XYZ file of C-alpha atoms in Angstrom:
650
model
C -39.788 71.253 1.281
C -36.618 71.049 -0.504
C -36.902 70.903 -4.293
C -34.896 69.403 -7.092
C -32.020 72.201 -8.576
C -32.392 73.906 -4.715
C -28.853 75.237 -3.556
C -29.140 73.011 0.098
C -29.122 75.401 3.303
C -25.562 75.931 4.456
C -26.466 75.151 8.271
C -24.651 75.135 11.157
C -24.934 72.277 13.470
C -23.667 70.237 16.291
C -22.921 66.570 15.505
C -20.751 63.910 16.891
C -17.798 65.055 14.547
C -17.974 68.578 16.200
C -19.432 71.923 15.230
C -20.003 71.795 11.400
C -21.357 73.573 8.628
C -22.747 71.683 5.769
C -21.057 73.421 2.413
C -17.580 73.159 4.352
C -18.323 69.651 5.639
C -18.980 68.354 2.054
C -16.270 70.240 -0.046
C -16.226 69.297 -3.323
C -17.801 66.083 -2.541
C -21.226 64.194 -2.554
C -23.454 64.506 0.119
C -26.629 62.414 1.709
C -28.149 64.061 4.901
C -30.859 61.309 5.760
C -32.870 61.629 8.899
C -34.323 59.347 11.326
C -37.004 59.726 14.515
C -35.453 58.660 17.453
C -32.087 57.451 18.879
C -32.382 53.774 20.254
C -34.809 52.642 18.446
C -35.218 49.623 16.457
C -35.571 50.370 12.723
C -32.966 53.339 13.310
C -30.414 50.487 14.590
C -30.481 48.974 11.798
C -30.785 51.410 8.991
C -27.553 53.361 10.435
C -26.025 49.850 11.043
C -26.105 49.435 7.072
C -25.237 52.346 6.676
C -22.339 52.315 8.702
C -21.561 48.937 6.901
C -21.853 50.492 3.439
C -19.799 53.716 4.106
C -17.088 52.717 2.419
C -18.789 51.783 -0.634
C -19.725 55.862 0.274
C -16.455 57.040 0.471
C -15.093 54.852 -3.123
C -18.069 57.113 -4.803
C -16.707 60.396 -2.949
C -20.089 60.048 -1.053
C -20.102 61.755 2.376
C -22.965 60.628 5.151
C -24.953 62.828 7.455
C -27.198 61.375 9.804
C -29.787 63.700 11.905
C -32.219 63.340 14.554
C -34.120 65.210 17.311
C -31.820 63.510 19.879
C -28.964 65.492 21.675
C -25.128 64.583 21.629
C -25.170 61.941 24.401
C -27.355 60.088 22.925
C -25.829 60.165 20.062
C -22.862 59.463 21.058
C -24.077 56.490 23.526
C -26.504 54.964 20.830
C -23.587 54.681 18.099
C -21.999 52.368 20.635
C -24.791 50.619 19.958
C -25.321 50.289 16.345
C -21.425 49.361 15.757
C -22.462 46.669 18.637
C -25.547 45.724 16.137
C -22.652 45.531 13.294
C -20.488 43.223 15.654
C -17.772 45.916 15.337
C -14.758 45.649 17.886
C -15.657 48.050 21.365
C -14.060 51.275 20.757
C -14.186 51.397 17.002
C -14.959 54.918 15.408
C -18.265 55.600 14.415
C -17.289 56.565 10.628
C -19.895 59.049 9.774
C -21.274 62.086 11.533
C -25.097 62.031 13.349
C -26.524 65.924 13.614
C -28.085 66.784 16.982
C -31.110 68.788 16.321
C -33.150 68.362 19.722
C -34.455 72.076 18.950
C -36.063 70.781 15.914
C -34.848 73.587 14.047
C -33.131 71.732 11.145
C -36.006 69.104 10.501
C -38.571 71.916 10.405
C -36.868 73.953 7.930
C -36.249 70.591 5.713
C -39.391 70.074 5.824
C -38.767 66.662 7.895
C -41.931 66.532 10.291
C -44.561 64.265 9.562
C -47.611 65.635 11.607
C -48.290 62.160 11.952
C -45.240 61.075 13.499
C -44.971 62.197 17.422
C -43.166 60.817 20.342
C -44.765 60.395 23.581
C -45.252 63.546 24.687
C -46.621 64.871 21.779
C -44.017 66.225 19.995
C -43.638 65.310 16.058
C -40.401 62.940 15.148
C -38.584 63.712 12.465
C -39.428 61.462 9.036
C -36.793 58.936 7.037
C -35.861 61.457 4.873
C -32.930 61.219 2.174
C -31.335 64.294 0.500
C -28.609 63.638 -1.966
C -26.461 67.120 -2.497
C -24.002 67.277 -5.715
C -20.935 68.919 -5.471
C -22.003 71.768 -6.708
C -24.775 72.044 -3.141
C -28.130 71.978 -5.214
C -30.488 68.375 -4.007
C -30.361 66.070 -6.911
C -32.831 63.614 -5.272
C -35.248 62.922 -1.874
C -37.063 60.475 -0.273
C -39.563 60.727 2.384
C -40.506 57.349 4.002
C -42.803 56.748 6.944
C -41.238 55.920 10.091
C -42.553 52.388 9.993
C -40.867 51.942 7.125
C -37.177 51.054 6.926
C -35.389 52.439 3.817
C -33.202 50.423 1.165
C -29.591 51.833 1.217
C -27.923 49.526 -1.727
C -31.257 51.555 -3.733
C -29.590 54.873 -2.538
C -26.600 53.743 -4.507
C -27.849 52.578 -7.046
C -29.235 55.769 -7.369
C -26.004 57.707 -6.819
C -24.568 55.974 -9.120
C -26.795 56.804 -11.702
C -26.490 60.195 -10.725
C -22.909 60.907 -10.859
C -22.358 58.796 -14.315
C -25.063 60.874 -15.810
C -23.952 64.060 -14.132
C -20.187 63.476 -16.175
C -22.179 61.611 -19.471
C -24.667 62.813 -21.472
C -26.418 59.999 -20.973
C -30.006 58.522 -18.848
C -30.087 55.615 -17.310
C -33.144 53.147 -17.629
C -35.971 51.564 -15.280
C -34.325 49.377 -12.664
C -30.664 50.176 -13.588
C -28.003 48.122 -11.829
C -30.511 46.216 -10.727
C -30.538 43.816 -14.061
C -26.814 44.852 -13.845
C -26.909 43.013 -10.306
C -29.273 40.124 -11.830
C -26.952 39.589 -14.892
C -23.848 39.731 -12.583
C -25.407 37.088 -10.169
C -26.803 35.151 -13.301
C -23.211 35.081 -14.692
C -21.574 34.136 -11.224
C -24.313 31.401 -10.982
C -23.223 30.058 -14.236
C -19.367 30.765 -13.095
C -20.283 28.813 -9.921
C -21.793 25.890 -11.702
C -19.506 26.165 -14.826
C -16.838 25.792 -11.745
C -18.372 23.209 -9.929
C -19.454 21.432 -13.542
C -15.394 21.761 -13.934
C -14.503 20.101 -10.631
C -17.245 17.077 -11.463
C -15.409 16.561 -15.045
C -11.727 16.651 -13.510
C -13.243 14.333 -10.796
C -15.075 12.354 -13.539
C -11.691 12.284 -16.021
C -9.778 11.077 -13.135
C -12.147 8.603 -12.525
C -12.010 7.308 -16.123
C -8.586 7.898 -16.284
C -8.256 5.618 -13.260
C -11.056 3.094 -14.455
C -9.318 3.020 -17.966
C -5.556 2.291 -15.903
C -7.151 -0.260 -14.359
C -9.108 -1.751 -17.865
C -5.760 -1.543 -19.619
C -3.646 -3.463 -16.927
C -6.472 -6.022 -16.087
C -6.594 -6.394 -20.280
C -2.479 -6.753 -20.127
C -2.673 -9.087 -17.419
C -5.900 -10.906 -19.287
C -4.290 -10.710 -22.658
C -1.158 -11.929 -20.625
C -2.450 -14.912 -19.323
C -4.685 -15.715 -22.990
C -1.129 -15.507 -24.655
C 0.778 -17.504 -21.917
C -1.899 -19.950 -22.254
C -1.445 -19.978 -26.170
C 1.983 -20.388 -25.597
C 1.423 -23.809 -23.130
C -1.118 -25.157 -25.799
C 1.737 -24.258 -28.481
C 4.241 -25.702 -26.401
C 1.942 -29.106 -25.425
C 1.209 -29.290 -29.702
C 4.450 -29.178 -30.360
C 5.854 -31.510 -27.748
C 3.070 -33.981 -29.130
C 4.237 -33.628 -32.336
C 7.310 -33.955 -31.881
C 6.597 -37.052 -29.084
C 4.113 -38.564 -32.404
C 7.473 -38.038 -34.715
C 9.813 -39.909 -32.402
C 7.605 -42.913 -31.809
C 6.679 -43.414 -35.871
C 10.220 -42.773 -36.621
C 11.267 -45.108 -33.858
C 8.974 -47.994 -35.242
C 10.253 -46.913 -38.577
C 13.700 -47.633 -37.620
C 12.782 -50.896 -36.351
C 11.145 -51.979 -38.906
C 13.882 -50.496 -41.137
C 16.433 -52.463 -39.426
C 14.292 -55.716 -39.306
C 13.810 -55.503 -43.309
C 17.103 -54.946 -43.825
C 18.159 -58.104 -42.178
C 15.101 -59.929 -43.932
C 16.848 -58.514 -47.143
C 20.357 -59.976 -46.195
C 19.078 -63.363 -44.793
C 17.420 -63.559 -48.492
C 20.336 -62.005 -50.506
C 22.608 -64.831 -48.669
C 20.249 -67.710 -49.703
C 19.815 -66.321 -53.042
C 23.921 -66.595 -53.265
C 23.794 -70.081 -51.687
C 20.998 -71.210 -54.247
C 22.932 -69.540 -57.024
C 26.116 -71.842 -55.749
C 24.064 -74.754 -55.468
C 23.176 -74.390 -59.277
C 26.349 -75.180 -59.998
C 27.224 -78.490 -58.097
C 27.584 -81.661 -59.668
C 26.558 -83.686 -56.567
C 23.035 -84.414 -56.734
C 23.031 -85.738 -53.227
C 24.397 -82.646 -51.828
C 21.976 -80.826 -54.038
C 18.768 -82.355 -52.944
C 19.932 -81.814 -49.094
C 20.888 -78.228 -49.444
C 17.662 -77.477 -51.766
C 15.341 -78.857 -49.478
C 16.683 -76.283 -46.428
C 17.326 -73.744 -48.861
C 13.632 -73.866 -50.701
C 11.998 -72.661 -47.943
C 11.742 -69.123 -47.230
C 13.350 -67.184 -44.080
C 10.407 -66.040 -41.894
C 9.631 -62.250 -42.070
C 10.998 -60.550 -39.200
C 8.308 -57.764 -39.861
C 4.522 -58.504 -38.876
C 2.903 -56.006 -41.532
C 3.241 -57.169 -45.135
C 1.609 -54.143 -46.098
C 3.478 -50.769 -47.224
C 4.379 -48.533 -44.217
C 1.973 -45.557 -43.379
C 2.549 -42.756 -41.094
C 0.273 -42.715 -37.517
C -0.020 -39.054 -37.964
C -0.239 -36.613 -41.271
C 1.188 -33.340 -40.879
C -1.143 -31.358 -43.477
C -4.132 -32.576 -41.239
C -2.661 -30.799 -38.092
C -1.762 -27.840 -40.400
C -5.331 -27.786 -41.352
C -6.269 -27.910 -37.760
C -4.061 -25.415 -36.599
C -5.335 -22.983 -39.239
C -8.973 -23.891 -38.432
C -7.982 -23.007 -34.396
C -6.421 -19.523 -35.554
C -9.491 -18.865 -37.423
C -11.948 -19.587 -35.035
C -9.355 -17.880 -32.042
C -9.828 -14.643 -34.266
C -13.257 -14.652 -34.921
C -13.801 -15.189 -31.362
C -11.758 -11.966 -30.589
C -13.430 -9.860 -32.772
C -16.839 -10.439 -32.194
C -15.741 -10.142 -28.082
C -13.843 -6.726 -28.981
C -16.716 -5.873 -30.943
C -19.545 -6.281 -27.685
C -17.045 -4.677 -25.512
C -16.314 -1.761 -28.234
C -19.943 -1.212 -28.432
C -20.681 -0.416 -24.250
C -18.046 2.661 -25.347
C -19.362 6.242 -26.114
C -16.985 7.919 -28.725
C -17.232 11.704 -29.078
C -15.536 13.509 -32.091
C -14.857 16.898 -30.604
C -13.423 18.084 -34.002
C -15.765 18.410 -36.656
C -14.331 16.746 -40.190
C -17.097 16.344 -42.071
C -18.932 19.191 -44.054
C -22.310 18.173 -42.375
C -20.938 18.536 -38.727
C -19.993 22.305 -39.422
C -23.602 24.129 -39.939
C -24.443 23.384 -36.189
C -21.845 26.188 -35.601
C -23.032 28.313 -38.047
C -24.849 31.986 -36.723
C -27.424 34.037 -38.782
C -26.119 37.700 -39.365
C -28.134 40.723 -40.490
C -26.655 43.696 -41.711
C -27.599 47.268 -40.609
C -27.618 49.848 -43.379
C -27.713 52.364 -41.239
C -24.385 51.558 -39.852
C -22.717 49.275 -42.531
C -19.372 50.082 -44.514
C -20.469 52.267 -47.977
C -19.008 49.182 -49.689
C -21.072 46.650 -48.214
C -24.394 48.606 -49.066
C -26.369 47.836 -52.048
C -26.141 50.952 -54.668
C -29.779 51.845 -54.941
C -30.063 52.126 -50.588
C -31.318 55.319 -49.659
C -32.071 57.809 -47.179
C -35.325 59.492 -47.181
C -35.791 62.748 -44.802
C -38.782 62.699 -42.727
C -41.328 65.694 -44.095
C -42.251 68.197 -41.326
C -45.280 70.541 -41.133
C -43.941 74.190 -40.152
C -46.796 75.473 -39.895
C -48.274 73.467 -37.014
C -44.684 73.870 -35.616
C -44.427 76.876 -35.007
C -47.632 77.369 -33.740
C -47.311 74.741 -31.123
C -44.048 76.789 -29.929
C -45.897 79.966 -29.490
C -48.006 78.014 -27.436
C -45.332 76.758 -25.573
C -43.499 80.472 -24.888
C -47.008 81.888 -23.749
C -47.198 78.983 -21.342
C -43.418 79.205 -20.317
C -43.603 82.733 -19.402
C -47.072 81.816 -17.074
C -45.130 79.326 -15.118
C -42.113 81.712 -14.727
C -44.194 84.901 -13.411
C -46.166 81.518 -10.807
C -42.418 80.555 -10.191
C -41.171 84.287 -9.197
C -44.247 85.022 -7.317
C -45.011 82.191 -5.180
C -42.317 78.486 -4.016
C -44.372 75.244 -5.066
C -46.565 73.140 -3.028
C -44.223 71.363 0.112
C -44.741 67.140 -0.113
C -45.058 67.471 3.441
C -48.405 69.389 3.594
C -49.829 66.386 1.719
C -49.358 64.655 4.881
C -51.764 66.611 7.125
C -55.153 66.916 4.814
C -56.766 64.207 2.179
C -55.381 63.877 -0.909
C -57.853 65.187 -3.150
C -56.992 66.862 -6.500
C -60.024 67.276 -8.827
C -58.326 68.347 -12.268
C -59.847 69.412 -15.695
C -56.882 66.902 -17.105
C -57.352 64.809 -19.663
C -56.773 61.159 -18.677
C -56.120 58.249 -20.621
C -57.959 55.686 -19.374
C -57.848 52.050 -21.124
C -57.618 54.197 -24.500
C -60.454 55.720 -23.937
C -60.195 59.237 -23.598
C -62.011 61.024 -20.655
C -62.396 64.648 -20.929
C -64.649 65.559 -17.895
C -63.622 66.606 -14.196
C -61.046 63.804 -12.830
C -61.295 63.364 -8.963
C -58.045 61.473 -7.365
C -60.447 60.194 -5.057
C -63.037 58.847 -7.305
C -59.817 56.643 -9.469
C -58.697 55.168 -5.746
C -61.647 54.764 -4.038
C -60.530 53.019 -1.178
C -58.001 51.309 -2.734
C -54.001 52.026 -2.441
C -52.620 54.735 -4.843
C -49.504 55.306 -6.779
C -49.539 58.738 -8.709
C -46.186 58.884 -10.735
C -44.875 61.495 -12.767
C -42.050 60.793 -15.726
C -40.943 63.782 -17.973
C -42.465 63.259 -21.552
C -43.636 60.775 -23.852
C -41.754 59.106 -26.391
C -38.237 58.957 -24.273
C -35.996 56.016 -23.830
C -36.156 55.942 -19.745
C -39.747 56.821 -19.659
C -40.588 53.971 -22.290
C -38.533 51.491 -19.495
C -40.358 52.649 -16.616
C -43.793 52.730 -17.617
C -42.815 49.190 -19.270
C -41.921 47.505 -16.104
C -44.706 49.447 -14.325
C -46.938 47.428 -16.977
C -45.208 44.240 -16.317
C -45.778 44.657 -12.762
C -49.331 46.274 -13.128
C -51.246 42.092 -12.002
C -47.978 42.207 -8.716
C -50.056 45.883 -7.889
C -53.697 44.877 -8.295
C -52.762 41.827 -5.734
C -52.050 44.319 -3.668
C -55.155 46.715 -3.894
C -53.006 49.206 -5.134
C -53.962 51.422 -8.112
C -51.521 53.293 -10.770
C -51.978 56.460 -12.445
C -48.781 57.801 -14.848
C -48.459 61.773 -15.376
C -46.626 63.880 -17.871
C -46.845 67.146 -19.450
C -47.588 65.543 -22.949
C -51.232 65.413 -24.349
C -53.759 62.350 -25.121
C -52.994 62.019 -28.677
C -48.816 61.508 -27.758
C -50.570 59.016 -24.407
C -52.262 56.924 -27.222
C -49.346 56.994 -29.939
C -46.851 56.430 -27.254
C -48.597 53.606 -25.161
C -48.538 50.923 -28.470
C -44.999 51.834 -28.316
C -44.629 50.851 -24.375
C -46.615 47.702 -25.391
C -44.537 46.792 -27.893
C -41.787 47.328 -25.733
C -43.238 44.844 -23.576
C -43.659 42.541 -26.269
C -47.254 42.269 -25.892
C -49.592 41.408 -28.759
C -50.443 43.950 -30.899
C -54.069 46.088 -29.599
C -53.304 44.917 -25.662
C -55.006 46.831 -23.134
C -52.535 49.724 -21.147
C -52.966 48.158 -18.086
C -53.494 52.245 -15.893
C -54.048 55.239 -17.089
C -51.945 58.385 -17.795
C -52.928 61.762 -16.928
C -52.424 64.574 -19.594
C -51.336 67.659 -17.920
C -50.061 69.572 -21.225
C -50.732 72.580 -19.221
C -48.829 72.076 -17.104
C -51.402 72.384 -13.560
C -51.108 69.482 -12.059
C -47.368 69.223 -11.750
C -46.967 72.943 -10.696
C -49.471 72.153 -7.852
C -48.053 69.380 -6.904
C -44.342 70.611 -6.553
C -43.271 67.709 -9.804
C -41.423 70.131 -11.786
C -37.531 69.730 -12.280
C -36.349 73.284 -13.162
C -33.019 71.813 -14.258
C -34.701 69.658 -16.967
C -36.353 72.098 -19.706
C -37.963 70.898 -22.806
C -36.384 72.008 -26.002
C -38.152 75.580 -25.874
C -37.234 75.625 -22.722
C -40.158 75.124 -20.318
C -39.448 72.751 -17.018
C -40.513 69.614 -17.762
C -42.069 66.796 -14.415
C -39.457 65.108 -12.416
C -39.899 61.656 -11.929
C -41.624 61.630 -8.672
C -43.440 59.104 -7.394
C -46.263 59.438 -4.657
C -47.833 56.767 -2.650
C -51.460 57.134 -0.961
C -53.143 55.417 1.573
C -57.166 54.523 1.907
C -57.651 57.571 3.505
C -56.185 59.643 0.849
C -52.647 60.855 2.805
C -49.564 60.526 0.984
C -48.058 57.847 2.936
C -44.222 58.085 0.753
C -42.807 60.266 -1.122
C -39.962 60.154 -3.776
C -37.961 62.656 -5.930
C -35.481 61.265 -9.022
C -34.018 63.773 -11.868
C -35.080 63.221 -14.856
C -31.994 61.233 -16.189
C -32.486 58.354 -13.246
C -34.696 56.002 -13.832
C -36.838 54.165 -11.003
C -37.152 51.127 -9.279
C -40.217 49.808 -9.362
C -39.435 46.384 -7.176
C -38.252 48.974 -4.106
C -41.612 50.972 -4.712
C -42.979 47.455 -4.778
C -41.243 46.561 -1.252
C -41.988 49.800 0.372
C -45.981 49.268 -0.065
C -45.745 45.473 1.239
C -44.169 47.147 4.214
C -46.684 50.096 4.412
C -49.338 47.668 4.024
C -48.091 45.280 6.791
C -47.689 48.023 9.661
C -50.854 49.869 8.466
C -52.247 46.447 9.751
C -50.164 45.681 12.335
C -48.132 46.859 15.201
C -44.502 46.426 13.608
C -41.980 47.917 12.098
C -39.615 46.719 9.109
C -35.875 47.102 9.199
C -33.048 48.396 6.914
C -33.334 46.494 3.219
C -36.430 44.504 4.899
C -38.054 41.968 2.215
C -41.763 40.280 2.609
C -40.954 37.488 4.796
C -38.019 38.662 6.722
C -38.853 39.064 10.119
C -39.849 42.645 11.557
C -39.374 44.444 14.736
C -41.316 45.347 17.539
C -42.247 49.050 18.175
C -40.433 50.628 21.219
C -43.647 51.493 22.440
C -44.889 47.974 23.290
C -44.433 46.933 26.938
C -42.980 43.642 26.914
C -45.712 41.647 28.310
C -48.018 42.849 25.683
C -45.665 42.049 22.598
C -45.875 38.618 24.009
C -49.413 38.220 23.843
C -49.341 40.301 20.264
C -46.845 37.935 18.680
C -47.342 34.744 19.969
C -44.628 33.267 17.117
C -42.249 34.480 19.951
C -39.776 37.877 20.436
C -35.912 37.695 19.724
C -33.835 40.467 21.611
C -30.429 41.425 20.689
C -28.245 42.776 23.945
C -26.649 45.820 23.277
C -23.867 47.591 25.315
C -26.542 50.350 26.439
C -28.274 47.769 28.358
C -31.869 48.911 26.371
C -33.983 46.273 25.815
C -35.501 48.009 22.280
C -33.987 45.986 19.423
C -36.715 43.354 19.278
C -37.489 40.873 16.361
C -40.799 38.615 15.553
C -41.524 36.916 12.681
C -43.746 38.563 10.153
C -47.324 38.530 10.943
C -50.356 37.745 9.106
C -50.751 40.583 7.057
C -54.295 41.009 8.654
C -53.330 40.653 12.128
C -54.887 43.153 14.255
């Protein structure tokens, strides 16, 4: 079995591209050699469908595929006619990566690629999903081993690349889940961009809509207002044309009556001349015959003795006008006011001091970091006190122990993943565990911690480091999602109990748990070192600071029966994925239980395919929710669907 820092093999092999050799094939680029059981098959289909989908994402990262199989050239060359089929490719396009014929097996048994447990049907072992990713420089920077049953995730093989390649040029690590919350916070933020977008289209839909509503308020108000004024204008008019129709008849009966006491006037002026000549005669005869016609008064031409009064008064209509205006305006504004009130006003602008502080952010300064000027004159730094004594004896320790593991390292290779596949699992250690905070100092038995429960054994480099701290935090968080599924989790690292205890308040804190919380699984103390060496965990390109190899971050998965069921293999500076680990046991638990398979990327509830093995009469009457096959230009009937299955369907 390959490990971590290994210069890869520079074979020689035939493949669909040709003869090639593997160092010459990759130049100075990135390589992944992954392997798969059979051609035409289903959950082969689909994982080399993805990843023809994904290779240029591949080639943008200077990434070069290999596929490999125990298959010869025509099938090859036959079955990637059907995969670009699968991909709804045009007929005739170019498969874009090369696919290794190894029907010797020669290749996959000196990878270490044959699962004992994995055989075709006449007995001879299949090849497992296996993933090596080669730097430029040839040595394997990561592997995977997955089950055959199990389809792998290639956008997690990128993610891990990734990772890879920016810590390979920065002296940098990269945390639990990486690109993953990237992923989440970019599909949070184009969530938000699509609603912010959609909330934009709604309020340019909605201002239209008010600027329309408003068009129409303002011209039915000018037409309304309009009309009220026009109106005004007719009562104005009819007012006035009474007024003046009130003024022409009194001045008309004025004028008559002016003209009628005007002649009364001269009819009496003329008999007060004729009495003033009569005075004066001397004929008393005449006299008493013009005094008795004159004596008498001429009747009044006018009716009404009394004075003349107007029929209408002019300060009265005034008053009444002014009264009309008043009421007309007090009428408007309490109207205005009802219709003012049914409008929401917002002041966008704050003017006010009391609309500011709603703006207003609480800022903390860092001392640490802060301009000299900005610090207060009596902050200090105060060096942390170190016991040199204890030091150095703890590095004479760790020399002693360094030059053990180089003289087991010269003499003998590490433990191969793959022979964990043929025996139990069984590994009873004189480890330290910490269990629940509770330190356990007697014999520790693998088997006795899984019983017949699920197992995840995973190893991280040391305590008290900033991807570590992540991944055993989200392993934490997830630690109820595990127990659901009868799976048990044990941590590992080369660190002892005390730095387990210290540094497990600091993972709960991390977690921002309360203060005294239970770590959820234990973690195994290997300070010496043992378990990893027998176990193949170490990464001989990460060393400690006196230079001993410190764990990789491996992670292994075991069945019931105690078999490692999955294997995987990340430096030291990448960290995990605990959701993929979490996917890869729904799908190990599913087919343990049932006679499927799960594609490329598959996800608990997608559907799943049925096993090439399975006449198709009999998947019928196994999956009764029905079978979907795709046609494919090789006219095989093997890329089958079903929905998923109870997960304790027999």
């Amino acid at each position: 079995m390959m490990l971590l820092g290994d210069v890869f093999p520079n074979f020689e092999a035939d493949s669909t591209f040709g003869r090639m050799k593997l160092h010459e094939f990759l130049g100075d680029s990135w390589g992944v050699l992954f392997s798969h059981p059979r051609d035409f098959t289903p959950v082969c289909t689909t994982e080399l469908g993805r990843a023809a989908q994904l290779s240029l994402e591949f080639s943008k990262r200077n990434v070069k595929l290999i596929a490999l199989s125990v298959d010869g050239l025509e099938e090859h060359h036959d079955w990637s006619k059907d995969i670009m089929a699968y991909n709804n490719v045009e007929p005739g396009s170019e498969f874009p990566f090369p696919i290794i014929a190894d029907d010797r097996r020669e290749l996959v048994e000196e990878l270490g690629m044959l699962p004992p447990e994995e055989k075709d049907r006449s007995g001879m072992p299949l090849s497992a999903r296996c993933v090596f990713v080669i730097g430029p420089d040839k040595k394997l920077k990561l592997s995977i081993l997955y089950p055959a049953a199990t389809g792998r995730n290639f956008d997690e093989i990128l993610r891990v690349i990734d990772s890879l390649q920016l810590t390979a040029h920065n002296r940098v690590a990269t945390p639990v889940d990486w690109r993953k919350q990237l992923k989440e916070t970019q599909k949070t933020f184009q969530q938000r961009i699509q609603q912010r977008e959609k909330d934009v289209q709604q309020l340019r839909e909605t201002v239209e809509s008010h600027k329309r509503s408003a068009q129409t308020a303002v011209e039915d108000s000018e037409r309304i207002f309009t009309e009220l004024i026009r109106s005004i204008e007719r009562s104005r008019s009819e007012l006035i044309r009474l007024i003046r129709d009130q003024e022409k008849a009194a001045v008309s009966r004025a004028e008559g009556r002016l003209e009628r006491l005007e002649q009364e006037i001269n009819d009496l002026r003329r008999r007060d001349a004729e009495l003033e000549q009569l005075s004066h005669t001397q004929d008393h005869i005449q006299f008493l015959q013009s005094f008795q016609s004159l004596s008498a008064p001429p009747e009044s031409t006018d009716g009404n003795d009394k004075p003349f009064i107007s029929l209408f008064s002019s300060d009265d209509l005034r008053e009444s006008v002014h009264q009309l205006r008043d009421k007309l305006e007090d009428f408007c504004k309490e109207e205005l006011k009802k219709i003012s009130d049914r409008v929401t006003f917002t002041n966008i602008v704050p003017r006010t001091r009391k609309d500011f502080p709603q703006y207003s952010h609480q800022l903390t300064l860092d001392l640490n970091t802060a301009h000299k000027r900005l610090r207060d004159d009596t902050f200090e730094l105060h060096s942390v006190q170190v016991e040199l004594e204890a030091v150095e004896k703890q590095i004479r320790q760790l020399l002693e122990r360094q030059a053990e593991l180089r003289a087991a390292l010269e003499s003998s290779r590490l433990s191969e993943l793959v022979n964990l596949y043929r025996g139990g699992l069984d590994y009873t250690t004189s480890c330290r565990i910490q269990k629940h905070l509770k330190p356990i100092n007697d014999n520790y038995s693998i088997n006795e911690c899984f019983s017949i429960s699920w197992g995840v054994l995973f190893s991280h480099p040391r305590d008290f480091t900033p991807v570590c701290t992540t991944e055993l935090g989200r392993a934490a968080q997830l630690s109820l999602e595990f127990s659901k599924r009868n799976v048990k989790l044990i941590a590992l690292s080369v660190d002892g109990l005390e730095e387990h205890h210290d540094w497990s308040k600091d993972i709960m804190a991390y977690n921002n748990a309360e203060p005294g919380s239970e770590f959820p699984f234990p973690i195994i103390a290997d300070d010496r070192r043992e378990l990893v060496e027998e176990l193949g965990m170490l990464d001989p390109e990460e060393k400690d600071r006196s230079g001993m190899p410190l764990s990789a971050r491996c992670v292994f998965v075991i069945g019931p029966d105690k078999k490692l069921k999955l294997s995987i293999l990340y430096p030291a500076t990448t960290g995990r994925n605990f959701d993929e680990i979490l996917r890869v046991i729904d799908s190990l638990q599913l087919t343990a239980h049932n006679r499927v398979a799960t594609p490329v990327d598959w996800r608990p509830g997608d559907s799943v395919m049925v096993p090439p093995g399975i006449p198709e009469q009999e998947a019928l009457t196994l999956f009764p929710a029905g079978v979907y096959t795709k046609d494919l230009p090789s006219g095989k009937k093997y890329l089958r669907y079903t929905p998923q299955p109870n997960t304790h369907q027999q």
